[in-house]
Amino acid sequence: MNSDGSTGYAGVQKLLHWLMAALVIVMIVVGLSLPRMGPGPLTNTLYEVHKSTGMLVLALALVRLALRWRLGAPPLDPGLPAWQRRAAAASHGLLYVLLILVPIAGWAATSACCRPVNFLWTVPATLPVPADNALAKQIFLLHFGMAFALAGLVAVHVAAALHHHLVRRDDTLRRMLPGRPDRP
Ligand code: HEM
Ligand code: HEM
């Protein structure tokens, strides 16, 4: 049950979930392509898009966490075994952690190697970390490692959502879909 007694995700939580899912999947695909593309204007543009979209993902993740804290989440399906309840709570928690740490690491590494960092080409957004290529390399390793962990966890998360919908045939996926009048 949510803090206001209703049993579904709020419209704004659903909107943010699907918007961020699309953004994160594009981020991973573009991120993986970047180091494999030769230099050129398209590569430069994609770097800028990757950086700005990543900062946006960070901001949206913070908004989403605040909403989660304020509005809560609907109860899990009552028939779910205890280990699956724990797995759901742990994996959702870890998804939130990675949605925050992956962009922070990318932002910090870029601030260390490649100043200035600008949001949308214009707004100065360099983090106060030392300008140091060796440090940047270490932080990029964290960025890549956590981004791969995020991609793996998203794959498990999607498989779990499909399992609920197609095998268990419960309400888990439906309550994250638009159009269900759960909450105002
Ligand atoms: C949710 C947010 C983000 C995701 C999922 C993400 C994911 C990735 C991935 C998968 C790679 C490729 C790693 C590889 O192939 O080795 C990458 C590279 C990169 N990311 Fe991100 N990233 C995010 C946010 C950011 C942010 C906010 C910045 C900077 C402000 C950033 C800067 C970079 C840079 C500069 C590279 C390329 C490094 C190189 O050319 O070696 N990323 N990212
Ligand atoms: C990058 C992609 C994705 C990310 C980062 C992500 C992240 C999350 C997070 C953090 C939650 C927990 C929400 C909360 O309780 O506050 C959640 C819930 C959920 N997600 Fe995703 N998600 C992604 C993609 C998907 C996809 C593609 C599907 C469907 C195929 C999906 C289905 C669901 C469902 C059904 C829930 C509700 C689970 C429940 O209430 O127990 N997600 N997602």
Short mmCIF file of C-alpha atoms and ligand atoms in Angstrom, two decimals:
data_model
loop_
_atom_site.label_atom_id
_atom_site.label_comp_id
_atom_site.label_asym_id
_atom_site.label_seq_id
_atom_site.Cartn_x
_atom_site.Cartn_y
_atom_site.Cartn_z
CA MET A 1 0.00 0.00 0.00
CA ASN A 2 1.21 3.52 -0.73
CA SER A 3 1.38 6.32 1.80
CA ASP A 4 -1.99 7.67 0.55
CA GLY A 5 -3.75 4.28 0.69
CA SER A 6 -3.82 3.65 -3.10
CA THR A 7 -2.35 0.56 -4.72
CA GLY A 8 -0.72 1.63 -8.00
CA TYR A 9 2.17 3.74 -9.21
CA ALA A 10 1.26 7.43 -9.69
CA GLY A 11 1.06 8.69 -13.28
CA VAL A 12 4.22 10.74 -12.81
CA GLN A 13 6.11 7.68 -11.53
CA LYS A 14 5.05 5.68 -14.59
CA LEU A 15 5.96 8.53 -16.93
CA LEU A 16 9.41 8.87 -15.37
CA HIS A 17 9.95 5.09 -15.41
CA TRP A 18 9.37 4.77 -19.17
CA LEU A 19 11.09 8.04 -20.09
CA MET A 20 14.19 7.02 -18.11
CA ALA A 21 14.09 3.45 -19.45
CA ALA A 22 14.25 4.83 -23.01
CA LEU A 23 16.98 7.34 -22.12
CA VAL A 24 19.15 4.79 -20.29
CA ILE A 25 18.94 2.22 -23.10
CA VAL A 26 19.97 4.90 -25.64
CA MET A 27 22.77 6.02 -23.26
CA ILE A 28 24.19 2.50 -23.07
CA VAL A 29 24.05 1.99 -26.86
CA VAL A 30 25.58 5.43 -27.61
CA GLY A 31 28.15 4.99 -24.81
CA LEU A 32 29.29 1.65 -26.25
CA SER A 33 29.55 3.15 -29.77
CA LEU A 34 31.56 6.22 -28.74
CA PRO A 35 35.01 4.65 -28.11
CA ARG A 36 34.61 2.60 -31.32
CA MET A 37 33.87 5.56 -33.63
CA GLY A 38 36.62 7.46 -35.40
CA PRO A 39 37.11 11.19 -34.75
CA GLY A 40 34.75 13.56 -36.56
CA PRO A 41 31.84 15.94 -36.09
CA LEU A 42 29.27 13.13 -35.57
CA THR A 43 31.42 11.58 -32.82
CA ASN A 44 31.82 14.98 -31.12
CA THR A 45 28.08 15.61 -31.26
CA LEU A 46 27.31 12.16 -29.84
CA TYR A 47 29.80 12.77 -26.98
CA GLU A 48 27.99 15.99 -26.13
CA VAL A 49 24.58 14.32 -26.37
CA HIS A 50 25.80 11.42 -24.17
CA LYS A 51 27.11 13.82 -21.52
CA SER A 52 24.05 16.10 -21.43
CA THR A 53 21.56 13.23 -21.52
CA GLY A 54 23.51 11.52 -18.72
CA MET A 55 23.27 14.64 -16.55
CA LEU A 56 19.54 14.75 -17.30
CA VAL A 57 19.22 11.08 -16.24
CA LEU A 58 20.93 11.99 -12.94
CA ALA A 59 18.50 14.88 -12.31
CA LEU A 60 15.48 12.71 -13.19
CA ALA A 61 16.76 9.89 -10.95
CA LEU A 62 16.91 12.29 -7.99
CA VAL A 63 13.37 13.56 -8.71
CA ARG A 64 12.21 9.96 -9.01
CA LEU A 65 13.80 8.93 -5.72
CA ALA A 66 12.12 11.89 -3.98
CA LEU A 67 8.77 10.83 -5.47
CA ARG A 68 9.36 7.24 -4.38
CA TRP A 69 10.05 8.42 -0.86
CA ARG A 70 7.01 10.71 -0.85
CA LEU A 71 4.47 8.48 -2.68
CA GLY A 72 5.77 4.98 -1.92
CA ALA A 73 5.20 1.96 -4.18
CA PRO A 74 2.28 -0.44 -4.55
CA PRO A 75 2.46 -3.71 -2.57
CA LEU A 76 3.95 -6.73 -4.31
CA ASP A 77 1.73 -9.57 -5.47
CA PRO A 78 0.68 -11.38 -2.23
CA GLY A 79 1.50 -14.84 -3.64
CA LEU A 80 5.15 -13.96 -4.24
CA PRO A 81 7.71 -16.12 -2.34
CA ALA A 82 9.85 -14.34 0.24
CA TRP A 83 13.06 -14.65 -1.81
CA GLN A 84 11.41 -12.95 -4.80
CA ARG A 85 10.21 -10.10 -2.56
CA ARG A 86 13.75 -9.63 -1.32
CA ALA A 87 15.12 -9.88 -4.88
CA ALA A 88 12.62 -7.25 -6.11
CA ALA A 89 13.47 -4.83 -3.28
CA ALA A 90 17.23 -5.36 -3.69
CA SER A 91 17.21 -5.04 -7.48
CA HIS A 92 15.02 -1.91 -7.48
CA GLY A 93 17.29 -0.37 -4.82
CA LEU A 94 20.39 -1.23 -6.84
CA LEU A 95 18.83 0.19 -10.03
CA TYR A 96 18.29 3.50 -8.22
CA VAL A 97 21.87 3.47 -6.88
CA LEU A 98 23.31 2.82 -10.35
CA LEU A 99 21.03 5.42 -12.00
CA ILE A 100 22.75 7.93 -9.70
CA LEU A 101 26.34 6.64 -9.53
CA VAL A 102 26.85 5.85 -13.26
CA PRO A 103 26.25 9.45 -14.43
CA ILE A 104 28.13 10.95 -11.45
CA ALA A 105 31.18 8.82 -12.37
CA GLY A 106 30.96 9.78 -16.08
CA TRP A 107 30.59 13.45 -15.13
CA ALA A 108 33.51 13.36 -12.66
CA ALA A 109 35.79 11.51 -15.10
CA THR A 110 34.99 13.96 -17.91
CA SER A 111 35.60 16.88 -15.53
CA ALA A 112 39.04 15.40 -14.73
CA CYS A 113 40.12 14.71 -18.33
CA CYS A 114 38.26 16.98 -20.66
CA ARG A 115 37.33 20.42 -19.35
CA PRO A 116 35.19 22.38 -19.71
CA VAL A 117 32.10 20.20 -19.32
CA ASN A 118 28.96 21.97 -20.52
CA PHE A 119 25.33 20.95 -20.19
CA LEU A 120 23.66 21.25 -23.62
CA TRP A 121 26.81 22.86 -25.09
CA THR A 122 26.22 26.06 -23.10
CA VAL A 123 25.71 25.79 -19.31
CA PRO A 124 29.09 25.43 -17.50
CA ALA A 125 29.00 22.20 -15.46
CA THR A 126 32.60 21.17 -14.70
CA LEU A 127 32.79 19.36 -11.34
CA PRO A 128 35.46 20.50 -8.86
CA VAL A 129 37.79 17.49 -9.30
CA PRO A 130 41.53 17.81 -10.08
CA ALA A 131 42.42 17.99 -13.80
CA ASP A 132 44.32 14.70 -13.92
CA ASN A 133 44.28 12.17 -16.77
CA ALA A 134 45.39 9.23 -14.59
CA LEU A 135 42.57 9.95 -12.14
CA ALA A 136 40.12 10.31 -15.04
CA LYS A 137 41.15 6.89 -16.33
CA GLN A 138 40.39 5.27 -12.96
CA ILE A 139 37.01 6.99 -12.69
CA PHE A 140 36.15 6.02 -16.30
CA LEU A 141 36.82 2.38 -15.34
CA LEU A 142 34.21 2.80 -12.58
CA HIS A 143 31.85 4.47 -15.07
CA PHE A 144 32.20 1.58 -17.54
CA GLY A 145 32.00 -1.14 -14.87
CA MET A 146 28.89 0.30 -13.28
CA ALA A 147 27.28 0.96 -16.70
CA PHE A 148 27.80 -2.72 -17.62
CA ALA A 149 26.35 -3.76 -14.23
CA LEU A 150 23.36 -1.49 -14.93
CA ALA A 151 22.87 -3.05 -18.39
CA GLY A 152 22.99 -6.58 -16.87
CA LEU A 153 20.58 -5.67 -14.10
CA VAL A 154 18.17 -4.07 -16.58
CA ALA A 155 18.21 -7.33 -18.60
CA VAL A 156 17.29 -9.33 -15.46
CA HIS A 157 14.67 -6.69 -14.54
CA VAL A 158 13.01 -6.92 -17.98
CA ALA A 159 13.08 -10.74 -17.85
CA ALA A 160 11.41 -10.61 -14.40
CA ALA A 161 8.73 -8.18 -15.66
CA LEU A 162 7.97 -10.46 -18.63
CA HIS A 163 7.92 -13.53 -16.36
CA HIS A 164 5.30 -11.84 -14.16
CA HIS A 165 3.21 -10.87 -17.16
CA LEU A 166 3.44 -13.97 -19.34
CA VAL A 167 4.06 -16.84 -16.90
CA ARG A 168 2.60 -15.80 -13.54
CA ARG A 169 0.00 -13.63 -15.33
CA ASP A 170 -0.18 -11.21 -12.39
CA ASP A 171 -0.63 -7.42 -12.30
CA THR A 172 3.03 -6.41 -11.87
CA LEU A 173 3.64 -5.09 -15.41
CA ARG A 174 0.13 -3.69 -15.87
CA ARG A 175 0.42 -1.42 -12.84
CA MET A 176 3.48 0.22 -14.40
CA LEU A 177 1.66 0.73 -17.73
CA PRO A 178 -0.20 3.94 -18.62
CA GLY A 179 -3.97 4.14 -18.64
CA ARG A 180 -4.79 2.30 -15.46
CA PRO A 181 -6.74 4.62 -13.13
CA ASP A 182 -4.84 3.67 -9.98
CA ARG A 183 -4.06 7.06 -8.62
CA PRO A 184 -4.70 10.71 -9.51
C1 HEM B 1 22.85 6.91 -17.11
C2 HEM B 1 23.89 7.56 -17.52
C3 HEM B 1 25.04 6.97 -18.32
C4 HEM B 1 25.19 5.71 -18.87
C5 HEM B 1 24.24 4.52 -18.82
C6 HEM B 1 26.48 5.72 -19.54
C7 HEM B 1 27.02 4.61 -20.20
C8 HEM B 1 28.23 4.59 -20.85
C9 HEM B 1 28.80 3.44 -21.52
C10 HEM B 1 28.15 2.06 -21.60
C11 HEM B 1 29.98 3.83 -22.05
C12 HEM B 1 30.94 2.96 -22.91
C13 HEM B 1 31.99 2.24 -22.13
C14 HEM B 1 32.92 1.40 -23.02
O1 HEM B 1 32.58 1.06 -24.14
O2 HEM B 1 34.00 1.09 -22.55
C15 HEM B 1 30.18 5.23 -21.74
C16 HEM B 1 31.24 5.99 -22.15
C17 HEM B 1 31.40 7.32 -21.84
N1 HEM B 1 30.63 8.09 -20.99
FE1 HEM B 1 28.87 7.53 -20.17
N2 HEM B 1 27.07 6.94 -19.38
C18 HEM B 1 26.23 7.74 -18.64
C19 HEM B 1 26.43 9.05 -18.25
C20 HEM B 1 27.55 9.82 -18.59
C21 HEM B 1 27.78 11.19 -18.18
C22 HEM B 1 26.83 12.04 -17.30
C23 HEM B 1 28.97 11.58 -18.73
C24 HEM B 1 29.70 12.92 -18.65
C25 HEM B 1 29.17 14.06 -18.23
C26 HEM B 1 29.50 10.44 -19.49
C27 HEM B 1 30.68 10.43 -20.20
C28 HEM B 1 31.16 9.38 -20.94
C29 HEM B 1 32.32 9.46 -21.81
C30 HEM B 1 33.17 10.71 -22.06
C31 HEM B 1 32.47 8.16 -22.37
C32 HEM B 1 33.50 7.69 -23.39
C33 HEM B 1 34.82 7.45 -22.81
C34 HEM B 1 35.81 7.01 -23.89
O3 HEM B 1 35.71 7.50 -25.02
O4 HEM B 1 36.65 6.19 -23.58
N3 HEM B 1 28.60 9.39 -19.36
N4 HEM B 1 29.09 5.67 -20.98
C1 HEM B 2 16.83 1.09 -18.43
C2 HEM B 2 15.71 0.49 -18.22
C3 HEM B 2 14.96 0.41 -16.89
C4 HEM B 2 15.26 0.91 -15.64
C5 HEM B 2 16.50 1.71 -15.24
C6 HEM B 2 14.17 0.54 -14.74
C7 HEM B 2 14.11 0.86 -13.38
C8 HEM B 2 13.08 0.52 -12.53
C9 HEM B 2 13.01 0.84 -11.12
C10 HEM B 2 14.09 1.61 -10.35
C11 HEM B 2 11.84 0.35 -10.64
C12 HEM B 2 11.35 0.45 -9.20
C13 HEM B 2 10.28 1.50 -9.11
C14 HEM B 2 9.92 1.83 -7.69
O1 HEM B 2 9.47 0.96 -6.95
O2 HEM B 2 10.09 3.00 -7.33
C15 HEM B 2 11.15 -0.29 -11.74
C16 HEM B 2 9.93 -0.91 -11.66
C17 HEM B 2 9.36 -1.62 -12.68
N1 HEM B 2 9.86 -1.79 -13.96
FE1 HEM B 2 11.53 -1.00 -14.70
N2 HEM B 2 13.23 -0.18 -15.46
C18 HEM B 2 13.68 -0.27 -16.77
C19 HEM B 2 13.04 -0.90 -17.83
C20 HEM B 2 11.90 -1.66 -17.72
C21 HEM B 2 11.27 -2.41 -18.79
C22 HEM B 2 11.78 -2.43 -20.25
C23 HEM B 2 10.18 -3.03 -18.25
C24 HEM B 2 9.17 -3.95 -18.90
C25 HEM B 2 9.43 -4.85 -19.79
C26 HEM B 2 10.10 -2.65 -16.86
C27 HEM B 2 9.12 -3.03 -15.98
C28 HEM B 2 8.99 -2.61 -14.67
C29 HEM B 2 7.87 -2.98 -13.81
C30 HEM B 2 6.70 -3.86 -14.18
C31 HEM B 2 8.10 -2.36 -12.56
C32 HEM B 2 7.21 -2.45 -11.31
C33 HEM B 2 7.71 -3.55 -10.46
C34 HEM B 2 6.93 -3.63 -9.18
O3 HEM B 2 6.07 -2.82 -8.93
O4 HEM B 2 7.23 -4.53 -8.39
N3 HEM B 2 11.17 -1.82 -16.56
N4 HEM B 2 11.93 -0.18 -12.88
#
